[in-house]
């Protein structure tokens, strides 16, 4: 279920806005529809009351025969009108409180014309009215006449209010009043307008969200760019106040990071300068000593010191190296690195793996691949290399024949100065910086290094780099 839910804040906010818009529109349409129905009920009762007053006023002074003649002259299919000795509304009990109150109003208002009783009921539309609901149409009919015909058809199909009024002489006046038909809130004419308004609201919401989330997108892009290239130019401090504040904070962070890395570079350079001079003098003095076990031990220790100093300096300076990225034939680079090692072999030495071009710093990438190959040879005795490309990615796979790495420690070996081999021997234990430097170089080129244990034994190292277009 979670995979079908939105994964970003703008989409969530947009869905909330759309849901709120739909709920408010439905609620508004419901309220308008209910208010229209209530208003129509009042208007219908008013129309019946007014028509009853006009008819009674017209017929109050006439004889029973004259009333019938008048009713016959005013009769039509929509507004039925009859005068008889029996009421059309036979029940003296009103159907609801509104009709009961209307009956009292009619008797009180028309009593001066001799009306002694009033009865009103609601009647549903008859089948005859439904069948006779056709409207005339033609090329010579104007818009006003067409609207009037449509309205007349709606009245003919609507429910009726039937009223029976009794004169003092016992004669009943029966007539019907059509209930005003309630048109639909949404129609084909109004639907485009509603759709246009909803579309404008959604468009404005999307625009507002993009403006609102612009600082977050900018921060994401800037931090990702700084992670790949610390010397990338600072971002422009323009836009709204929030965007300018975010850009200013990111630029300040980048500046402090660059100062920190530059300080580390200067420290490494000073160490290199200060250590190499005394180590050179020590090596010259060792050459003056006679060959002995002590001389060989000192020479071995001095070589270890030089190796440690070189590794630490490389680790401290590779990020700030001024080397420019270039297009590199990755197959040729890997082949030249593996050539001096008799323990290294290629599993797919074919033409399909050749011509793989990537963009990286040449010296740094050579150091990265060299560290991986050396680790495989040192800890796994033999290294089997294979190179292939897939979906724009170049993958170098190195499988050794060593004991592998415990699954719980695979991520830990990328840390600085982490060694799984606990001996003090630099030839077998190393300094714990090779994988750290290699991964940092790979990530700087837009790639990644992954470790896994092979089912048949040994460690599998994958170096993935984006292929140049």
GROMACS .gro file of N, CA and C in nm, residues 124-197:
model
  222
  124UNK      N    1  -4.787   1.405  -0.750
  124UNK     CA    2  -4.675   1.379  -0.842
  124UNK      C    3  -4.716   1.401  -0.986
  125UNK      N    4  -4.616   1.415  -1.073
  125UNK     CA    5  -4.644   1.435  -1.216
  125UNK      C    6  -4.712   1.312  -1.272
  126UNK      N    7  -4.807   1.334  -1.361
  126UNK     CA    8  -4.881   1.223  -1.422
  126UNK      C    9  -4.809   1.173  -1.545
  127UNK      N   10  -4.842   1.051  -1.587
  127UNK     CA   11  -4.782   0.990  -1.706
  127UNK      C   12  -4.815   1.069  -1.829
  128UNK      N   13  -4.937   1.126  -1.835
  128UNK     CA   14  -4.977   1.204  -1.952
  128UNK      C   15  -4.888   1.326  -1.968
  129UNK      N   16  -4.852   1.385  -1.855
  129UNK     CA   17  -4.763   1.502  -1.864
  129UNK      C   18  -4.626   1.461  -1.913
  130UNK      N   19  -4.577   1.342  -1.868
  130UNK     CA   20  -4.447   1.295  -1.915
  130UNK      C   21  -4.449   1.268  -2.064
  131UNK      N   22  -4.558   1.210  -2.115
  131UNK     CA   23  -4.566   1.177  -2.256
  131UNK      C   24  -4.580   1.300  -2.342
  132UNK      N   25  -4.636   1.405  -2.288
  132UNK     CA   26  -4.658   1.528  -2.366
  132UNK      C   27  -4.550   1.631  -2.340
  133UNK      N   28  -4.431   1.586  -2.313
  133UNK     CA   29  -4.323   1.678  -2.274
  133UNK      C   30  -4.238   1.723  -2.390
  134UNK      N   31  -4.275   1.688  -2.511
  134UNK     CA   32  -4.194   1.726  -2.625
  134UNK      C   33  -4.195   1.876  -2.646
  135UNK      N   34  -4.090   1.927  -2.699
  135UNK     CA   35  -4.077   2.071  -2.726
  135UNK      C   36  -4.059   2.091  -2.874
  136UNK      N   37  -4.116   2.200  -2.919
  136UNK     CA   38  -4.105   2.233  -3.062
  136UNK      C   39  -3.970   2.292  -3.091
  137UNK      N   40  -3.919   2.262  -3.206
  137UNK     CA   41  -3.790   2.317  -3.248
  137UNK      C   42  -3.791   2.339  -3.397
  138UNK      N   43  -3.712   2.427  -3.440
  138UNK     CA   44  -3.706   2.456  -3.582
  138UNK      C   45  -3.607   2.567  -3.609
  139UNK      N   46  -3.576   2.591  -3.733
  139UNK     CA   47  -3.475   2.693  -3.764
  139UNK      C   48  -3.524   2.834  -3.739
  140UNK      N   49  -3.658   2.854  -3.735
  140UNK     CA   50  -3.711   2.990  -3.719
  140UNK      C   51  -3.738   3.025  -3.574
  141UNK      N   52  -3.710   2.934  -3.481
  141UNK     CA   53  -3.736   2.961  -3.339
  141UNK      C   54  -3.614   3.030  -3.279
  142UNK      N   55  -3.640   3.142  -3.211
  142UNK     CA   56  -3.531   3.215  -3.148
  142UNK      C   57  -3.493   3.154  -3.014
  143UNK      N   58  -3.389   3.209  -2.954
  143UNK     CA   59  -3.339   3.154  -2.829
  143UNK      C   60  -3.438   3.174  -2.716
  144UNK      N   61  -3.503   3.293  -2.713
  144UNK     CA   62  -3.599   3.321  -2.606
  144UNK      C   63  -3.718   3.226  -2.617
  145UNK      N   64  -3.771   3.208  -2.740
  145UNK     CA   65  -3.884   3.118  -2.757
  145UNK      C   66  -3.847   2.975  -2.724
  146UNK      N   67  -3.725   2.935  -2.759
  146UNK     CA   68  -3.682   2.799  -2.728
  146UNK      C   69  -3.672   2.779  -2.577
  147UNK      N   70  -3.619   2.880  -2.506
  147UNK     CA   71  -3.610   2.870  -2.360
  147UNK      C   72  -3.748   2.863  -2.297
  148UNK      N   73  -3.844   2.940  -2.354
  148UNK     CA   74  -3.980   2.937  -2.300
  148UNK      C   75  -4.045   2.801  -2.322
  149UNK      N   76  -4.021   2.741  -2.438
  149UNK     CA   77  -4.078   2.609  -2.464
  149UNK      C   78  -4.017   2.502  -2.373
  150UNK      N   79  -3.889   2.512  -2.350
  150UNK     CA   80  -3.824   2.417  -2.260
  150UNK      C   81  -3.878   2.432  -2.119
  151UNK      N   82  -3.894   2.559  -2.075
  151UNK     CA   83  -3.948   2.582  -1.941
  151UNK      C   84  -4.091   2.531  -1.929
  152UNK      N   85  -4.172   2.551  -2.035
  152UNK     CA   86  -4.310   2.502  -2.033
  152UNK      C   87  -4.312   2.349  -2.024
  153UNK      N   88  -4.221   2.284  -2.095
  153UNK     CA   89  -4.214   2.138  -2.087
  153UNK      C   90  -4.173   2.093  -1.948
  154UNK      N   91  -4.082   2.167  -1.885
  154UNK     CA   92  -4.040   2.133  -1.749
  154UNK      C   93  -4.155   2.147  -1.651
  155UNK      N   94  -4.235   2.257  -1.669
  155UNK     CA   95  -4.351   2.275  -1.581
  155UNK      C   96  -4.454   2.164  -1.602
  156UNK      N   97  -4.470   2.121  -1.730
  156UNK     CA   98  -4.569   2.016  -1.758
  156UNK      C   99  -4.528   1.884  -1.693
  157UNK      N  100  -4.396   1.862  -1.676
  157UNK     CA  101  -4.349   1.736  -1.618
  157UNK      C  102  -4.328   1.743  -1.467
  158UNK      N  103  -4.345   1.859  -1.409
  158UNK     CA  104  -4.316   1.874  -1.267
  158UNK      C  105  -4.436   1.831  -1.182
  159UNK      N  106  -4.411   1.816  -1.052
  159UNK     CA  107  -4.520   1.785  -0.959
  159UNK      C  108  -4.617   1.903  -0.949
  160UNK      N  109  -4.735   1.876  -0.890
  160UNK     CA  110  -4.840   1.978  -0.884
  160UNK      C  111  -4.881   2.003  -0.740
  161UNK      N  112  -4.931   2.126  -0.719
  161UNK     CA  113  -5.003   2.161  -0.598
  161UNK      C  114  -5.151   2.173  -0.634
  162UNK      N  115  -5.236   2.092  -0.577
  162UNK     CA  116  -5.380   2.095  -0.604
  162UNK      C  117  -5.451   2.159  -0.486
  163UNK      N  118  -5.537   2.259  -0.516
  163UNK     CA  119  -5.609   2.332  -0.411
  163UNK      C  120  -5.760   2.323  -0.436
  164UNK      N  121  -5.833   2.310  -0.328
  164UNK     CA  122  -5.981   2.310  -0.334
  164UNK      C  123  -6.032   2.413  -0.235
  165UNK      N  124  -6.110   2.511  -0.286
  165UNK     CA  125  -6.164   2.620  -0.204
  165UNK      C  126  -6.317   2.615  -0.209
  166UNK      N  127  -6.382   2.619  -0.093
  166UNK     CA  128  -6.528   2.610  -0.089
  166UNK      C  129  -6.590   2.745  -0.065
  167UNK      N  130  -6.684   2.780  -0.158
  167UNK     CA  131  -6.758   2.904  -0.140
  167UNK      C  132  -6.867   2.885  -0.035
  168UNK      N  133  -6.929   2.994   0.005
  168UNK     CA  134  -7.033   2.988   0.109
  168UNK      C  135  -7.155   2.909   0.063
  169UNK      N  136  -7.179   2.906  -0.071
  169UNK     CA  137  -7.294   2.831  -0.121
  169UNK      C  138  -7.265   2.682  -0.138
  170UNK      N  139  -7.148   2.634  -0.096
  170UNK     CA  140  -7.113   2.494  -0.103
  170UNK      C  141  -7.041   2.450  -0.229
  171UNK      N  142  -7.023   2.539  -0.325
  171UNK     CA  143  -6.952   2.504  -0.449
  171UNK      C  144  -6.800   2.509  -0.426
  172UNK      N  145  -6.731   2.417  -0.493
  172UNK     CA  146  -6.585   2.406  -0.475
  172UNK      C  147  -6.511   2.458  -0.599
  173UNK      N  148  -6.409   2.536  -0.573
  173UNK     CA  149  -6.318   2.582  -0.679
  173UNK      C  150  -6.191   2.498  -0.668
  174UNK      N  151  -6.164   2.420  -0.775
  174UNK     CA  152  -6.046   2.331  -0.779
  174UNK      C  153  -5.949   2.380  -0.887
  175UNK      N  154  -5.825   2.393  -0.850
  175UNK     CA  155  -5.725   2.432  -0.950
  175UNK      C  156  -5.589   2.372  -0.910
  176UNK      N  157  -5.500   2.364  -1.008
  176UNK     CA  158  -5.364   2.311  -0.986
  176UNK      C  159  -5.262   2.419  -1.017
  177UNK      N  160  -5.152   2.411  -0.947
  177UNK     CA  161  -5.039   2.503  -0.966
  177UNK      C  162  -4.913   2.418  -0.977
  178UNK      N  163  -4.843   2.419  -1.092
  178UNK     CA  164  -4.721   2.337  -1.106
  178UNK      C  165  -4.611   2.384  -1.013
  179UNK      N  166  -4.543   2.288  -0.955
  179UNK     CA  167  -4.428   2.320  -0.871
  179UNK      C  168  -4.308   2.355  -0.959
  180UNK      N  169  -4.240   2.461  -0.923
  180UNK     CA  170  -4.126   2.507  -1.004
  180UNK      C  171  -4.020   2.398  -1.011
  181UNK      N  172  -3.985   2.352  -1.131
  181UNK     CA  173  -3.882   2.246  -1.142
  181UNK      C  174  -3.746   2.298  -1.100
  182UNK      N  175  -3.677   2.217  -1.025
  182UNK     CA  176  -3.542   2.253  -0.979
  182UNK      C  177  -3.440   2.202  -1.081
  183UNK      N  178  -3.375   2.293  -1.150
  183UNK     CA  179  -3.276   2.254  -1.249
  183UNK      C  180  -3.150   2.200  -1.184
  184UNK      N  181  -3.071   2.127  -1.258
  184UNK     CA  182  -2.947   2.070  -1.203
  184UNK      C  183  -2.845   2.180  -1.173
  185UNK      N  184  -2.769   2.159  -1.066
  185UNK     CA  185  -2.664   2.254  -1.031
  185UNK      C  186  -2.555   2.255  -1.138
  186UNK      N  187  -2.518   2.134  -1.182
  186UNK     CA  188  -2.418   2.120  -1.288
  186UNK      C  189  -2.487   2.082  -1.417
  187UNK      N  190  -2.455   2.153  -1.521
  187UNK     CA  191  -2.510   2.124  -1.653
  187UNK      C  192  -2.397   2.129  -1.754
  188UNK      N  193  -2.430   2.092  -1.877
  188UNK     CA  194  -2.328   2.096  -1.982
  188UNK      C  195  -2.280   2.238  -2.008
  189UNK      N  196  -2.364   2.336  -1.978
  189UNK     CA  197  -2.324   2.475  -1.999
  189UNK      C  198  -2.233   2.524  -1.887
  190UNK      N  199  -2.260   2.481  -1.763
  190UNK     CA  200  -2.181   2.529  -1.650
  190UNK      C  201  -2.058   2.443  -1.621
  191UNK      N  202  -2.057   2.320  -1.672
  191UNK     CA  203  -1.944   2.231  -1.643
  191UNK      C  204  -1.810   2.285  -1.694
  192UNK      N  205  -1.802   2.342  -1.814
  192UNK     CA  206  -1.673   2.399  -1.857
  192UNK      C  207  -1.624   2.509  -1.765
  193UNK      N  208  -1.717   2.591  -1.711
  193UNK     CA  209  -1.675   2.698  -1.620
  193UNK      C  210  -1.618   2.639  -1.491
  194UNK      N  211  -1.688   2.540  -1.435
  194UNK     CA  212  -1.636   2.475  -1.315
  194UNK      C  213  -1.500   2.412  -1.342
  195UNK      N  214  -1.486   2.345  -1.456
  195UNK     CA  215  -1.359   2.281  -1.490
  195UNK      C  216  -1.248   2.384  -1.505
  196UNK      N  217  -1.283   2.499  -1.566
  196UNK     CA  218  -1.183   2.604  -1.584
  196UNK      C  219  -1.136   2.658  -1.449
  197UNK      N  220  -1.231   2.682  -1.359
  197UNK     CA  221  -1.194   2.733  -1.227
  197UNK      C  222  -1.109   2.631  -1.152
   0.00000   0.00000   0.00000
